Amino acid sequence: MAKKPAKGKGGSGGDDGPIVHLPLAFTAGEQGESTFKRADLIFENVPHNAGSYEIRVFLNNKKAHEGTKRTGRNGYAGRFRVFGHGGCFGAEGHCDTALAERMPAPDALTGRRHPLAPYTRMLTVTKPLQKLLEKKKGQLESLTLVPIAHAPLRAERGLLAGVADRLKVSLRTYR
């Protein structure tokens, strides 16, 4: 069962800075939706053209931030890490992000994608989502994405603006 993708919003223009809140409604319902065997959040348009980072995902917790403990009680569903491209050392056009956006699909001649084309990541959230739905009137109402830079220098680590703003997120459950 695929759910409609949600576009990122919040980001650098919101009160929470780089933290993004997404509406993503899912209710157990009466048709057996809570009996799924697996649930995945699909993140499309994941950038990797800068430094490395992680995105922590919280269910129904709009107050989550970089210091929020990663526990089920706080709605923590998991995280995924992105190994960033970093600086450019390739041939001409290799680090052209505009070209990567114009050419997201594989090239017809080479069959390869541009090295900086955004990619898709998946995060399995089966147990956290099932626990949320088991609660009385439990339903998924929102996701909070907390992007955190993993820079080599400790002073450069922390919240990372801009990476979660353009993500498309959808929920898929499997029976």
PDB file of C-alpha atoms in Angstrom, residues 57-160:
ATOM      1  CA  VAL A  57      13.203  10.397  11.879  1.00  0.00           C
ATOM      2  CA  PHE A  58      10.600  10.885  14.602  1.00  0.00           C
ATOM      3  CA  LEU A  59       6.921   9.884  14.374  1.00  0.00           C
ATOM      4  CA  ASN A  60       4.312  12.320  15.742  1.00  0.00           C
ATOM      5  CA  ASN A  61       6.892  14.440  17.589  1.00  0.00           C
ATOM      6  CA  LYS A  62       7.020  17.993  16.288  1.00  0.00           C
ATOM      7  CA  LYS A  63       9.221  18.995  19.222  1.00  0.00           C
ATOM      8  CA  ALA A  64      12.078  16.682  18.241  1.00  0.00           C
ATOM      9  CA  HIS A  65      15.483  18.303  17.751  1.00  0.00           C
ATOM     10  CA  GLU A  66      19.144  17.264  17.621  1.00  0.00           C
ATOM     11  CA  GLY A  67      19.224  16.666  21.395  1.00  0.00           C
ATOM     12  CA  THR A  68      16.057  14.538  21.565  1.00  0.00           C
ATOM     13  CA  LYS A  69      16.812  11.062  22.909  1.00  0.00           C
ATOM     14  CA  ARG A  70      16.370   8.346  20.333  1.00  0.00           C
ATOM     15  CA  THR A  71      13.745   6.292  22.148  1.00  0.00           C
ATOM     16  CA  GLY A  72      10.356   4.899  21.214  1.00  0.00           C
ATOM     17  CA  ARG A  73       8.780   7.101  23.859  1.00  0.00           C
ATOM     18  CA  ASN A  74       9.968  10.138  21.863  1.00  0.00           C
ATOM     19  CA  GLY A  75       8.666   8.703  18.593  1.00  0.00           C
ATOM     20  CA  TYR A  76      12.100   7.811  17.267  1.00  0.00           C
ATOM     21  CA  ALA A  77      11.712   5.585  14.216  1.00  0.00           C
ATOM     22  CA  GLY A  78      15.296   5.362  13.016  1.00  0.00           C
ATOM     23  CA  ARG A  79      17.891   7.173  10.962  1.00  0.00           C
ATOM     24  CA  PHE A  80      19.761   6.915   7.739  1.00  0.00           C
ATOM     25  CA  ARG A  81      23.189   8.222   6.885  1.00  0.00           C
ATOM     26  CA  VAL A  82      24.412   9.797   3.703  1.00  0.00           C
ATOM     27  CA  PHE A  83      28.046   9.589   2.694  1.00  0.00           C
ATOM     28  CA  GLY A  84      28.584  12.992   1.113  1.00  0.00           C
ATOM     29  CA  HIS A  85      30.544  13.672  -2.037  1.00  0.00           C
ATOM     30  CA  GLY A  86      32.585  16.455  -0.422  1.00  0.00           C
ATOM     31  CA  GLY A  87      34.879  18.600  -2.527  1.00  0.00           C
ATOM     32  CA  CYS A  88      35.264  18.219  -6.281  1.00  0.00           C
ATOM     33  CA  PHE A  89      38.255  16.402  -7.715  1.00  0.00           C
ATOM     34  CA  GLY A  90      36.731  15.067 -10.959  1.00  0.00           C
ATOM     35  CA  ALA A  91      36.830  16.049 -14.606  1.00  0.00           C
ATOM     36  CA  GLU A  92      34.966  19.008 -16.103  1.00  0.00           C
ATOM     37  CA  GLY A  93      31.214  18.711 -15.449  1.00  0.00           C
ATOM     38  CA  HIS A  94      31.729  16.089 -12.749  1.00  0.00           C
ATOM     39  CA  CYS A  95      30.712  18.487  -9.965  1.00  0.00           C
ATOM     40  CA  ASP A  96      28.141  20.490 -11.920  1.00  0.00           C
ATOM     41  CA  THR A  97      25.050  20.250  -9.703  1.00  0.00           C
ATOM     42  CA  ALA A  98      22.880  21.985 -12.327  1.00  0.00           C
ATOM     43  CA  LEU A  99      23.790  19.225 -14.802  1.00  0.00           C
ATOM     44  CA  ALA A 100      22.955  16.580 -12.189  1.00  0.00           C
ATOM     45  CA  GLU A 101      19.473  18.087 -11.734  1.00  0.00           C
ATOM     46  CA  ARG A 102      18.871  18.182 -15.505  1.00  0.00           C
ATOM     47  CA  MET A 103      20.064  14.591 -15.899  1.00  0.00           C
ATOM     48  CA  PRO A 104      18.582  12.567 -12.985  1.00  0.00           C
ATOM     49  CA  ALA A 105      18.007   9.472 -15.146  1.00  0.00           C
ATOM     50  CA  PRO A 106      20.782   7.311 -16.632  1.00  0.00           C
ATOM     51  CA  ASP A 107      22.475   8.715 -19.727  1.00  0.00           C
ATOM     52  CA  ALA A 108      21.255   7.070 -22.950  1.00  0.00           C
ATOM     53  CA  LEU A 109      24.786   6.471 -24.252  1.00  0.00           C
ATOM     54  CA  THR A 110      26.663   5.385 -21.138  1.00  0.00           C
ATOM     55  CA  GLY A 111      23.795   3.996 -19.046  1.00  0.00           C
ATOM     56  CA  ARG A 112      25.206   5.843 -16.019  1.00  0.00           C
ATOM     57  CA  ARG A 113      23.742   8.616 -13.910  1.00  0.00           C
ATOM     58  CA  HIS A 114      25.516  11.846 -13.148  1.00  0.00           C
ATOM     59  CA  PRO A 115      27.689  11.310 -10.020  1.00  0.00           C
ATOM     60  CA  LEU A 116      25.808  14.014  -8.098  1.00  0.00           C
ATOM     61  CA  ALA A 117      22.268  13.023  -9.082  1.00  0.00           C
ATOM     62  CA  PRO A 118      20.131  12.719  -5.926  1.00  0.00           C
ATOM     63  CA  TYR A 119      19.228   9.190  -4.961  1.00  0.00           C
ATOM     64  CA  THR A 120      16.574   7.262  -3.039  1.00  0.00           C
ATOM     65  CA  ARG A 121      16.971   5.869   0.483  1.00  0.00           C
ATOM     66  CA  MET A 122      14.676   3.575   2.429  1.00  0.00           C
ATOM     67  CA  LEU A 123      14.173   3.366   6.181  1.00  0.00           C
ATOM     68  CA  THR A 124      12.310   0.383   7.642  1.00  0.00           C
ATOM     69  CA  VAL A 125       9.983   1.591  10.422  1.00  0.00           C
ATOM     70  CA  THR A 126       7.870  -1.525  10.996  1.00  0.00           C
ATOM     71  CA  LYS A 127       8.133  -1.853  14.782  1.00  0.00           C
ATOM     72  CA  PRO A 128       7.913   1.870  15.671  1.00  0.00           C
ATOM     73  CA  LEU A 129       4.867   2.301  13.421  1.00  0.00           C
ATOM     74  CA  GLN A 130       3.145  -0.818  14.749  1.00  0.00           C
ATOM     75  CA  LYS A 131       3.695   0.361  18.345  1.00  0.00           C
ATOM     76  CA  LEU A 132       2.262   3.755  17.493  1.00  0.00           C
ATOM     77  CA  LEU A 133      -0.811   2.198  15.871  1.00  0.00           C
ATOM     78  CA  GLU A 134      -1.385  -0.210  18.804  1.00  0.00           C
ATOM     79  CA  LYS A 135      -2.111   2.723  21.091  1.00  0.00           C
ATOM     80  CA  LYS A 136      -5.737   3.694  21.565  1.00  0.00           C
ATOM     81  CA  LYS A 137      -6.710   5.719  18.488  1.00  0.00           C
ATOM     82  CA  GLY A 138      -3.093   5.546  17.392  1.00  0.00           C
ATOM     83  CA  GLN A 139      -2.336   7.019  14.020  1.00  0.00           C
ATOM     84  CA  LEU A 140       0.619   8.490  12.212  1.00  0.00           C
ATOM     85  CA  GLU A 141       0.064  12.197  11.700  1.00  0.00           C
ATOM     86  CA  SER A 142       3.505  13.596  11.002  1.00  0.00           C
ATOM     87  CA  LEU A 143       7.197  12.970  10.582  1.00  0.00           C
ATOM     88  CA  THR A 144       9.939  15.167  11.950  1.00  0.00           C
ATOM     89  CA  LEU A 145      13.251  14.997  10.112  1.00  0.00           C
ATOM     90  CA  VAL A 146      16.325  16.169  12.006  1.00  0.00           C
ATOM     91  CA  PRO A 147      19.351  16.491   9.664  1.00  0.00           C
ATOM     92  CA  ILE A 148      22.719  16.447  11.424  1.00  0.00           C
ATOM     93  CA  ALA A 149      26.080  17.112   9.750  1.00  0.00           C
ATOM     94  CA  HIS A 150      28.880  14.596  10.279  1.00  0.00           C
ATOM     95  CA  ALA A 151      31.792  16.887   9.541  1.00  0.00           C
ATOM     96  CA  PRO A 152      35.367  15.869  10.370  1.00  0.00           C
ATOM     97  CA  LEU A 153      35.770  18.864  12.685  1.00  0.00           C
ATOM     98  CA  ARG A 154      33.632  18.726  15.819  1.00  0.00           C
ATOM     99  CA  ALA A 155      32.951  22.478  15.560  1.00  0.00           C
ATOM    100  CA  GLU A 156      31.266  21.926  12.169  1.00  0.00           C
ATOM    101  CA  ARG A 157      28.882  19.214  13.401  1.00  0.00           C
ATOM    102  CA  GLY A 158      25.258  19.888  14.291  1.00  0.00           C
ATOM    103  CA  LEU A 159      22.021  20.740  12.501  1.00  0.00           C
ATOM    104  CA  LEU A 160      22.362  20.946   8.739  1.00  0.00           C
TER     105      LEU A 160
END
